[in-house]
Amino acid sequence: MRLAIKPVQPFSPMAKPPLEPLCQSRCTIPMKTVQRTNSYTRAPIKWESLVNDSKESCHTKSLSLLCKRWKEYHGSKDWEGLLDPLDDGLRSEIMRYGSFVEAAYQCFDNDLSSPTYATCRYARNSMLECAGVSGSGYRVTKNLHATSSIPMPHWIGQIGVRSTWIGYVAVCEDENEISRLGRRDIVISLRGTATCTEWLENLRATLTSCPFGNDNDNIGQNDNPMVETGVLSLYTSSTSVCPSLQQSLQHEILRLVQKYNNEPLSVTITGHSLGASLAVLAAYDIKTAIKHDLHLSVISFGGPRVGNRSFRHNLERQGTKILRIVNSDDLVTKVPGFFVEDHNDMAMEKKAHWMRKHVRDNQWVYANIGHELRLSSRASLKLNSMNVATSHDLKTYLHLVNGFVSSTCPASAGMMLEKATTVPSSQ
């Protein structure tokens, strides 16, 4: 194997295929990414160059297989054999959906001094292009808003706004892209926490009964499906002028499914942080409410825990496929809940029984949901010393996905050369 070092260039669309990369495991987002103008992360300026490095164009061969294997990449076989080592086609899909979430951050007006604070900065018909996702082949069909149920005093002004723009629904309409994907895809993209009311809802971390779902889902279960109180509030609350996120999604997805029911169709929900939690809840609700044989999957980044073991069980019975991308150094993925029931929790049933009963009675028992692609900031030298905020940043996740090889070799050749050739500072 011959390795060659080439200079790093900021990502930009290329008319010609790039040179052969150092490692075939790296890939690209076939879209342009622009400088973020809002302040959802406080990463230092030098971090931006690292992100641009991770989006270097390098791998296109596996994309030709997408039309044949898209169901596998979206969980039809529970991602068996695709995560470790990470399949290049799946990597490309993860990066592509990550760019849709990045667009949701780009579109959000996070400036408190702006008269349009907490709304979308761009018109719907030009949203993706203005956010840097040009040439995707998708068209935005619906703006999405989340509403908090926490009453806020009027004197605090815009900081207490209850209904905020949180994402969008887009559908692939380009025939060439539909052919490449192997189906028409509907994407639901949801951003993470950005406003005061959303942070307050995040603090409501106790579990509450899930008010929607099939009655048959509870057969053979001792516990009721429960989800995080704050996330449920943001999903189901509404005002006289703003419908709930639940209502907006149900109506729009049903409309699109009926419109394109005579062709191969998928619904992919993607989100980061709070958006990842809402994505799981939305998947459960849509699969319950829309009575179609719908291929629905979730690709989430840095998501907190969402519900209990019964909620996870119902998702599995529905056939909802969830890929949870986790940075081991990201504290957000380890909350909420003082105690977690995982897939092997029955072996621990007899241990600390009194403690388990106390925690369960106080509605703090969460379960890990979905299949995990587990990464680590420590695989990259430049990420090794990053703080809590940047470990949770979406750009960090995209950088790690782009360079991940396997659990035994967590860094690509580019990352390993980076470590080998970096000279420690003498200071």
PDB file of C-alpha atoms in Angstrom, residues 153-399:
ATOM      1  CA  PRO A 153     -43.782  36.180  31.297  1.00  0.00           C
ATOM      2  CA  HIS A 154     -44.194  38.848  28.626  1.00  0.00           C
ATOM      3  CA  TRP A 155     -41.636  41.184  30.180  1.00  0.00           C
ATOM      4  CA  ILE A 156     -38.673  38.967  29.217  1.00  0.00           C
ATOM      5  CA  GLY A 157     -39.282  39.721  25.537  1.00  0.00           C
ATOM      6  CA  GLN A 158     -38.101  37.569  22.650  1.00  0.00           C
ATOM      7  CA  ILE A 159     -36.014  35.305  24.855  1.00  0.00           C
ATOM      8  CA  GLY A 160     -39.251  33.738  26.061  1.00  0.00           C
ATOM      9  CA  VAL A 161     -40.676  32.920  22.638  1.00  0.00           C
ATOM     10  CA  ARG A 162     -42.626  29.659  22.864  1.00  0.00           C
ATOM     11  CA  SER A 163     -42.910  28.530  19.229  1.00  0.00           C
ATOM     12  CA  THR A 164     -39.659  28.247  17.294  1.00  0.00           C
ATOM     13  CA  TRP A 165     -38.650  27.070  13.834  1.00  0.00           C
ATOM     14  CA  ILE A 166     -36.951  23.703  14.348  1.00  0.00           C
ATOM     15  CA  GLY A 167     -36.577  22.143  10.915  1.00  0.00           C
ATOM     16  CA  TYR A 168     -38.198  21.176   7.661  1.00  0.00           C
ATOM     17  CA  VAL A 169     -39.587  18.432   5.449  1.00  0.00           C
ATOM     18  CA  ALA A 170     -38.034  18.006   1.996  1.00  0.00           C
ATOM     19  CA  VAL A 171     -38.688  15.550  -0.821  1.00  0.00           C
ATOM     20  CA  CYS A 172     -36.361  14.419  -3.591  1.00  0.00           C
ATOM     21  CA  GLU A 173     -37.711  15.594  -6.948  1.00  0.00           C
ATOM     22  CA  ASP A 174     -34.688  15.335  -9.240  1.00  0.00           C
ATOM     23  CA  GLU A 175     -35.057  12.290 -11.495  1.00  0.00           C
ATOM     24  CA  ASN A 176     -31.316  11.642 -11.692  1.00  0.00           C
ATOM     25  CA  GLU A 177     -31.016  11.745  -7.917  1.00  0.00           C
ATOM     26  CA  ILE A 178     -34.059   9.486  -7.495  1.00  0.00           C
ATOM     27  CA  SER A 179     -32.398   6.996  -9.847  1.00  0.00           C
ATOM     28  CA  ARG A 180     -29.134   7.186  -7.876  1.00  0.00           C
ATOM     29  CA  LEU A 181     -30.912   6.748  -4.528  1.00  0.00           C
ATOM     30  CA  GLY A 182     -33.056   3.880  -5.788  1.00  0.00           C
ATOM     31  CA  ARG A 183     -36.264   5.484  -4.522  1.00  0.00           C
ATOM     32  CA  ARG A 184     -37.921   8.807  -3.838  1.00  0.00           C
ATOM     33  CA  ASP A 185     -36.809   9.966  -0.405  1.00  0.00           C
ATOM     34  CA  ILE A 186     -38.618  12.203   2.060  1.00  0.00           C
ATOM     35  CA  VAL A 187     -36.297  13.711   4.652  1.00  0.00           C
ATOM     36  CA  ILE A 188     -37.306  15.304   7.957  1.00  0.00           C
ATOM     37  CA  SER A 189     -34.443  17.371   9.362  1.00  0.00           C
ATOM     38  CA  LEU A 190     -34.442  18.722  12.939  1.00  0.00           C
ATOM     39  CA  ARG A 191     -31.898  20.970  14.645  1.00  0.00           C
ATOM     40  CA  GLY A 192     -30.759  20.859  18.271  1.00  0.00           C
ATOM     41  CA  THR A 193     -31.486  23.090  21.272  1.00  0.00           C
ATOM     42  CA  ALA A 194     -31.098  26.808  20.588  1.00  0.00           C
ATOM     43  CA  THR A 195     -33.602  28.876  22.605  1.00  0.00           C
ATOM     44  CA  CYS A 196     -34.282  29.517  26.269  1.00  0.00           C
ATOM     45  CA  THR A 197     -37.611  27.678  26.286  1.00  0.00           C
ATOM     46  CA  GLU A 198     -36.033  24.658  24.616  1.00  0.00           C
ATOM     47  CA  TRP A 199     -33.337  24.543  27.289  1.00  0.00           C
ATOM     48  CA  LEU A 200     -36.022  24.716  29.962  1.00  0.00           C
ATOM     49  CA  GLU A 201     -37.854  21.802  28.370  1.00  0.00           C
ATOM     50  CA  ASN A 202     -34.610  19.815  28.348  1.00  0.00           C
ATOM     51  CA  LEU A 203     -34.519  20.123  32.123  1.00  0.00           C
ATOM     52  CA  ARG A 204     -37.874  18.320  32.375  1.00  0.00           C
ATOM     53  CA  ALA A 205     -36.132  14.972  32.218  1.00  0.00           C
ATOM     54  CA  THR A 206     -38.546  12.702  34.091  1.00  0.00           C
ATOM     55  CA  LEU A 207     -40.481  10.117  32.109  1.00  0.00           C
ATOM     56  CA  THR A 208     -44.162  10.497  31.286  1.00  0.00           C
ATOM     57  CA  SER A 209     -46.639   8.150  29.579  1.00  0.00           C
ATOM     58  CA  CYS A 210     -46.550   8.284  25.809  1.00  0.00           C
ATOM     59  CA  PRO A 211     -50.046   9.397  24.719  1.00  0.00           C
ATOM     60  CA  PHE A 212     -49.957   7.830  21.262  1.00  0.00           C
ATOM     61  CA  GLY A 213     -49.284   4.330  20.011  1.00  0.00           C
ATOM     62  CA  ASN A 214     -51.056   1.105  19.153  1.00  0.00           C
ATOM     63  CA  ASP A 215     -53.002  -0.608  21.911  1.00  0.00           C
ATOM     64  CA  ASN A 216     -51.540  -3.922  20.761  1.00  0.00           C
ATOM     65  CA  ASP A 217     -48.037  -2.614  21.432  1.00  0.00           C
ATOM     66  CA  ASN A 218     -48.484  -3.128  25.162  1.00  0.00           C
ATOM     67  CA  ILE A 219     -49.409  -6.810  24.974  1.00  0.00           C
ATOM     68  CA  GLY A 220     -47.073  -8.887  27.120  1.00  0.00           C
ATOM     69  CA  GLN A 221     -45.453  -5.861  28.747  1.00  0.00           C
ATOM     70  CA  ASN A 222     -45.438  -5.013  32.435  1.00  0.00           C
ATOM     71  CA  ASP A 223     -44.655  -1.326  31.935  1.00  0.00           C
ATOM     72  CA  ASN A 224     -46.292   1.400  29.874  1.00  0.00           C
ATOM     73  CA  PRO A 225     -44.232   3.104  27.159  1.00  0.00           C
ATOM     74  CA  MET A 226     -42.863   6.340  28.581  1.00  0.00           C
ATOM     75  CA  VAL A 227     -40.846   9.192  27.067  1.00  0.00           C
ATOM     76  CA  GLU A 228     -39.024  12.266  28.317  1.00  0.00           C
ATOM     77  CA  THR A 229     -41.452  14.946  29.490  1.00  0.00           C
ATOM     78  CA  GLY A 230     -39.723  17.916  27.872  1.00  0.00           C
ATOM     79  CA  VAL A 231     -39.315  16.272  24.474  1.00  0.00           C
ATOM     80  CA  LEU A 232     -42.952  15.181  24.466  1.00  0.00           C
ATOM     81  CA  SER A 233     -44.000  18.735  25.333  1.00  0.00           C
ATOM     82  CA  LEU A 234     -42.086  20.210  22.404  1.00  0.00           C
ATOM     83  CA  TYR A 235     -43.559  17.592  20.082  1.00  0.00           C
ATOM     84  CA  THR A 236     -47.235  17.833  21.050  1.00  0.00           C
ATOM     85  CA  SER A 237     -47.771  21.408  22.308  1.00  0.00           C
ATOM     86  CA  SER A 238     -49.434  24.023  20.114  1.00  0.00           C
ATOM     87  CA  THR A 239     -50.833  27.551  20.234  1.00  0.00           C
ATOM     88  CA  SER A 240     -53.818  29.218  18.595  1.00  0.00           C
ATOM     89  CA  VAL A 241     -51.628  30.330  15.696  1.00  0.00           C
ATOM     90  CA  CYS A 242     -49.047  27.547  15.538  1.00  0.00           C
ATOM     91  CA  PRO A 243     -49.906  23.847  15.167  1.00  0.00           C
ATOM     92  CA  SER A 244     -47.864  21.298  17.048  1.00  0.00           C
ATOM     93  CA  LEU A 245     -44.869  19.588  15.503  1.00  0.00           C
ATOM     94  CA  GLN A 246     -46.865  16.366  15.704  1.00  0.00           C
ATOM     95  CA  GLN A 247     -49.778  17.781  13.693  1.00  0.00           C
ATOM     96  CA  SER A 248     -47.520  19.343  11.060  1.00  0.00           C
ATOM     97  CA  LEU A 249     -45.562  16.144  10.505  1.00  0.00           C
ATOM     98  CA  GLN A 250     -48.576  13.844  10.395  1.00  0.00           C
ATOM     99  CA  HIS A 251     -50.399  15.981   7.834  1.00  0.00           C
ATOM    100  CA  GLU A 252     -47.376  16.593   5.606  1.00  0.00           C
ATOM    101  CA  ILE A 253     -46.052  13.022   5.593  1.00  0.00           C
ATOM    102  CA  LEU A 254     -49.524  11.626   4.927  1.00  0.00           C
ATOM    103  CA  ARG A 255     -49.941  14.067   2.021  1.00  0.00           C
ATOM    104  CA  LEU A 256     -46.603  13.103   0.486  1.00  0.00           C
ATOM    105  CA  VAL A 257     -47.133   9.366   1.007  1.00  0.00           C
ATOM    106  CA  GLN A 258     -50.506   9.544  -0.743  1.00  0.00           C
ATOM    107  CA  LYS A 259     -49.000  11.607  -3.576  1.00  0.00           C
ATOM    108  CA  TYR A 260     -46.109   9.209  -4.237  1.00  0.00           C
ATOM    109  CA  ASN A 261     -47.723   5.951  -3.113  1.00  0.00           C
ATOM    110  CA  ASN A 262     -47.259   4.303  -6.525  1.00  0.00           C
ATOM    111  CA  GLU A 263     -43.444   4.367  -6.454  1.00  0.00           C
ATOM    112  CA  PRO A 264     -40.602   3.231  -4.154  1.00  0.00           C
ATOM    113  CA  LEU A 265     -40.584   5.631  -1.214  1.00  0.00           C
ATOM    114  CA  SER A 266     -38.674   6.122   2.015  1.00  0.00           C
ATOM    115  CA  VAL A 267     -39.006   8.485   4.958  1.00  0.00           C
ATOM    116  CA  THR A 268     -35.749   9.349   6.719  1.00  0.00           C
ATOM    117  CA  ILE A 269     -35.800  11.405   9.917  1.00  0.00           C
ATOM    118  CA  THR A 270     -32.500  12.951  10.931  1.00  0.00           C
ATOM    119  CA  GLY A 271     -31.533  15.282  13.749  1.00  0.00           C
ATOM    120  CA  HIS A 272     -28.840  16.366  16.159  1.00  0.00           C
ATOM    121  CA  SER A 273     -29.098  16.627  19.967  1.00  0.00           C
ATOM    122  CA  LEU A 274     -32.684  17.683  20.809  1.00  0.00           C
ATOM    123  CA  GLY A 275     -33.506  17.072  17.137  1.00  0.00           C
ATOM    124  CA  ALA A 276     -32.314  13.489  17.538  1.00  0.00           C
ATOM    125  CA  SER A 277     -34.733  12.938  20.444  1.00  0.00           C
ATOM    126  CA  LEU A 278     -37.600  14.492  18.503  1.00  0.00           C
ATOM    127  CA  ALA A 279     -36.686  12.319  15.504  1.00  0.00           C
ATOM    128  CA  VAL A 280     -37.196   9.117  17.516  1.00  0.00           C
ATOM    129  CA  LEU A 281     -40.494  10.343  18.936  1.00  0.00           C
ATOM    130  CA  ALA A 282     -41.677  11.450  15.490  1.00  0.00           C
ATOM    131  CA  ALA A 283     -40.765   8.077  13.986  1.00  0.00           C
ATOM    132  CA  TYR A 284     -42.828   6.269  16.603  1.00  0.00           C
ATOM    133  CA  ASP A 285     -45.791   8.582  16.051  1.00  0.00           C
ATOM    134  CA  ILE A 286     -45.693   8.560  12.232  1.00  0.00           C
ATOM    135  CA  LYS A 287     -45.377   4.794  12.077  1.00  0.00           C
ATOM    136  CA  THR A 288     -48.401   4.532  14.355  1.00  0.00           C
ATOM    137  CA  ALA A 289     -50.588   7.174  12.696  1.00  0.00           C
ATOM    138  CA  ILE A 290     -49.946   6.500   8.994  1.00  0.00           C
ATOM    139  CA  LYS A 291     -51.309   3.113   7.950  1.00  0.00           C
ATOM    140  CA  HIS A 292     -48.991   2.461   5.023  1.00  0.00           C
ATOM    141  CA  ASP A 293     -46.231  -0.053   4.450  1.00  0.00           C
ATOM    142  CA  LEU A 294     -43.735   2.728   4.973  1.00  0.00           C
ATOM    143  CA  HIS A 295     -39.971   2.247   5.079  1.00  0.00           C
ATOM    144  CA  LEU A 296     -39.079   4.661   7.864  1.00  0.00           C
ATOM    145  CA  SER A 297     -35.656   5.067   9.434  1.00  0.00           C
ATOM    146  CA  VAL A 298     -33.890   7.456  11.803  1.00  0.00           C
ATOM    147  CA  ILE A 299     -30.280   8.628  11.512  1.00  0.00           C
ATOM    148  CA  SER A 300     -29.465  10.648  14.625  1.00  0.00           C
ATOM    149  CA  PHE A 301     -26.361  12.488  15.817  1.00  0.00           C
ATOM    150  CA  GLY A 302     -25.496  13.046  19.477  1.00  0.00           C
ATOM    151  CA  GLY A 303     -28.951  12.234  20.749  1.00  0.00           C
ATOM    152  CA  PRO A 304     -29.863  12.044  24.462  1.00  0.00           C
ATOM    153  CA  ARG A 305     -31.937   9.155  25.763  1.00  0.00           C
ATOM    154  CA  VAL A 306     -35.624   9.362  24.919  1.00  0.00           C
ATOM    155  CA  GLY A 307     -37.737   6.709  26.612  1.00  0.00           C
ATOM    156  CA  ASN A 308     -37.982   3.559  28.714  1.00  0.00           C
ATOM    157  CA  ARG A 309     -37.684  -0.126  27.851  1.00  0.00           C
ATOM    158  CA  SER A 310     -41.349  -0.465  26.859  1.00  0.00           C
ATOM    159  CA  PHE A 311     -41.029   2.447  24.461  1.00  0.00           C
ATOM    160  CA  ARG A 312     -37.984   0.790  22.891  1.00  0.00           C
ATOM    161  CA  HIS A 313     -39.879  -2.503  22.658  1.00  0.00           C
ATOM    162  CA  ASN A 314     -42.757  -0.827  20.806  1.00  0.00           C
ATOM    163  CA  LEU A 315     -40.377   0.790  18.336  1.00  0.00           C
ATOM    164  CA  GLU A 316     -38.835  -2.583  17.593  1.00  0.00           C
ATOM    165  CA  ARG A 317     -42.241  -4.198  17.092  1.00  0.00           C
ATOM    166  CA  GLN A 318     -43.189  -1.443  14.661  1.00  0.00           C
ATOM    167  CA  GLY A 319     -40.138  -2.174  12.562  1.00  0.00           C
ATOM    168  CA  THR A 320     -38.821   1.369  12.964  1.00  0.00           C
ATOM    169  CA  LYS A 321     -35.086   1.399  12.218  1.00  0.00           C
ATOM    170  CA  ILE A 322     -32.896   3.736  14.279  1.00  0.00           C
ATOM    171  CA  LEU A 323     -29.176   4.349  13.790  1.00  0.00           C
ATOM    172  CA  ARG A 324     -27.799   6.325  16.715  1.00  0.00           C
ATOM    173  CA  ILE A 325     -24.390   7.897  16.064  1.00  0.00           C
ATOM    174  CA  VAL A 326     -22.619   8.447  19.376  1.00  0.00           C
ATOM    175  CA  ASN A 327     -19.363  10.121  20.370  1.00  0.00           C
ATOM    176  CA  SER A 328     -18.135   8.320  23.506  1.00  0.00           C
ATOM    177  CA  ASP A 329     -16.714  11.626  24.761  1.00  0.00           C
ATOM    178  CA  ASP A 330     -20.052  13.450  24.366  1.00  0.00           C
ATOM    179  CA  LEU A 331     -21.781  13.767  27.754  1.00  0.00           C
ATOM    180  CA  VAL A 332     -25.140  14.610  26.160  1.00  0.00           C
ATOM    181  CA  THR A 333     -25.504  11.041  24.885  1.00  0.00           C
ATOM    182  CA  LYS A 334     -25.265   9.766  28.472  1.00  0.00           C
ATOM    183  CA  VAL A 335     -28.263  11.721  29.798  1.00  0.00           C
ATOM    184  CA  PRO A 336     -30.979  11.943  31.047  1.00  0.00           C
ATOM    185  CA  GLY A 337     -31.615   9.327  33.697  1.00  0.00           C
ATOM    186  CA  PHE A 338     -29.743   8.203  36.812  1.00  0.00           C
ATOM    187  CA  PHE A 339     -30.154   4.582  35.781  1.00  0.00           C
ATOM    188  CA  VAL A 340     -30.365   2.997  32.360  1.00  0.00           C
ATOM    189  CA  GLU A 341     -31.880  -0.308  31.323  1.00  0.00           C
ATOM    190  CA  ASP A 342     -30.119  -1.711  28.290  1.00  0.00           C
ATOM    191  CA  HIS A 343     -30.655  -4.846  26.229  1.00  0.00           C
ATOM    192  CA  ASN A 344     -28.851  -6.953  28.846  1.00  0.00           C
ATOM    193  CA  ASP A 345     -30.593  -5.501  31.855  1.00  0.00           C
ATOM    194  CA  MET A 346     -32.408  -8.738  32.805  1.00  0.00           C
ATOM    195  CA  ALA A 347     -29.130 -10.178  34.053  1.00  0.00           C
ATOM    196  CA  MET A 348     -28.975  -7.317  36.555  1.00  0.00           C
ATOM    197  CA  GLU A 349     -32.558  -7.669  37.762  1.00  0.00           C
ATOM    198  CA  LYS A 350     -31.613  -9.242  41.084  1.00  0.00           C
ATOM    199  CA  LYS A 351     -28.895  -6.734  41.880  1.00  0.00           C
ATOM    200  CA  ALA A 352     -29.682  -3.646  43.932  1.00  0.00           C
ATOM    201  CA  HIS A 353     -33.392  -4.400  43.703  1.00  0.00           C
ATOM    202  CA  TRP A 354     -34.378  -1.695  46.171  1.00  0.00           C
ATOM    203  CA  MET A 355     -32.431   0.925  44.240  1.00  0.00           C
ATOM    204  CA  ARG A 356     -33.964  -0.101  40.936  1.00  0.00           C
ATOM    205  CA  LYS A 357     -37.449   0.087  42.435  1.00  0.00           C
ATOM    206  CA  HIS A 358     -36.805   3.539  43.856  1.00  0.00           C
ATOM    207  CA  VAL A 359     -35.462   4.891  40.578  1.00  0.00           C
ATOM    208  CA  ARG A 360     -38.271   3.321  38.548  1.00  0.00           C
ATOM    209  CA  ASP A 361     -40.934   4.670  40.885  1.00  0.00           C
ATOM    210  CA  ASN A 362     -39.473   8.144  40.416  1.00  0.00           C
ATOM    211  CA  GLN A 363     -39.595   7.771  36.617  1.00  0.00           C
ATOM    212  CA  TRP A 364     -35.865   7.973  35.910  1.00  0.00           C
ATOM    213  CA  VAL A 365     -35.308   4.594  34.215  1.00  0.00           C
ATOM    214  CA  TYR A 366     -34.277   5.172  30.602  1.00  0.00           C
ATOM    215  CA  ALA A 367     -33.258   2.660  27.933  1.00  0.00           C
ATOM    216  CA  ASN A 368     -30.802   2.946  25.070  1.00  0.00           C
ATOM    217  CA  ILE A 369     -32.721   2.845  21.797  1.00  0.00           C
ATOM    218  CA  GLY A 370     -31.597   1.750  18.346  1.00  0.00           C
ATOM    219  CA  HIS A 371     -28.338   0.503  16.890  1.00  0.00           C
ATOM    220  CA  GLU A 372     -25.187   2.463  17.678  1.00  0.00           C
ATOM    221  CA  LEU A 373     -22.268   3.620  15.603  1.00  0.00           C
ATOM    222  CA  ARG A 374     -19.892   4.499  18.428  1.00  0.00           C
ATOM    223  CA  LEU A 375     -17.068   6.924  17.733  1.00  0.00           C
ATOM    224  CA  SER A 376     -14.512   8.741  19.887  1.00  0.00           C
ATOM    225  CA  SER A 377     -12.907  12.162  19.703  1.00  0.00           C
ATOM    226  CA  ARG A 378      -9.706  10.539  20.923  1.00  0.00           C
ATOM    227  CA  ALA A 379      -9.260   8.927  17.497  1.00  0.00           C
ATOM    228  CA  SER A 380      -8.214  12.325  16.168  1.00  0.00           C
ATOM    229  CA  LEU A 381      -5.263  14.196  17.617  1.00  0.00           C
ATOM    230  CA  LYS A 382      -6.903  17.564  16.997  1.00  0.00           C
ATOM    231  CA  LEU A 383     -10.082  16.468  18.766  1.00  0.00           C
ATOM    232  CA  ASN A 384      -8.340  14.862  21.713  1.00  0.00           C
ATOM    233  CA  SER A 385      -8.299  17.990  23.874  1.00  0.00           C
ATOM    234  CA  MET A 386     -11.661  19.473  22.886  1.00  0.00           C
ATOM    235  CA  ASN A 387     -14.158  20.645  25.502  1.00  0.00           C
ATOM    236  CA  VAL A 388     -17.649  19.386  26.288  1.00  0.00           C
ATOM    237  CA  ALA A 389     -19.383  21.740  23.856  1.00  0.00           C
ATOM    238  CA  THR A 390     -17.276  20.871  20.840  1.00  0.00           C
ATOM    239  CA  SER A 391     -17.432  17.141  21.597  1.00  0.00           C
ATOM    240  CA  HIS A 392     -21.184  17.502  21.077  1.00  0.00           C
ATOM    241  CA  ASP A 393     -20.935  19.705  17.987  1.00  0.00           C
ATOM    242  CA  LEU A 394     -22.437  18.337  14.775  1.00  0.00           C
ATOM    243  CA  LYS A 395     -19.238  19.187  12.892  1.00  0.00           C
ATOM    244  CA  THR A 396     -17.314  16.968  15.308  1.00  0.00           C
ATOM    245  CA  TYR A 397     -19.639  14.087  14.496  1.00  0.00           C
ATOM    246  CA  LEU A 398     -19.274  14.545  10.751  1.00  0.00           C
ATOM    247  CA  HIS A 399     -15.496  14.704  11.070  1.00  0.00           C
TER     248      HIS A 399
END
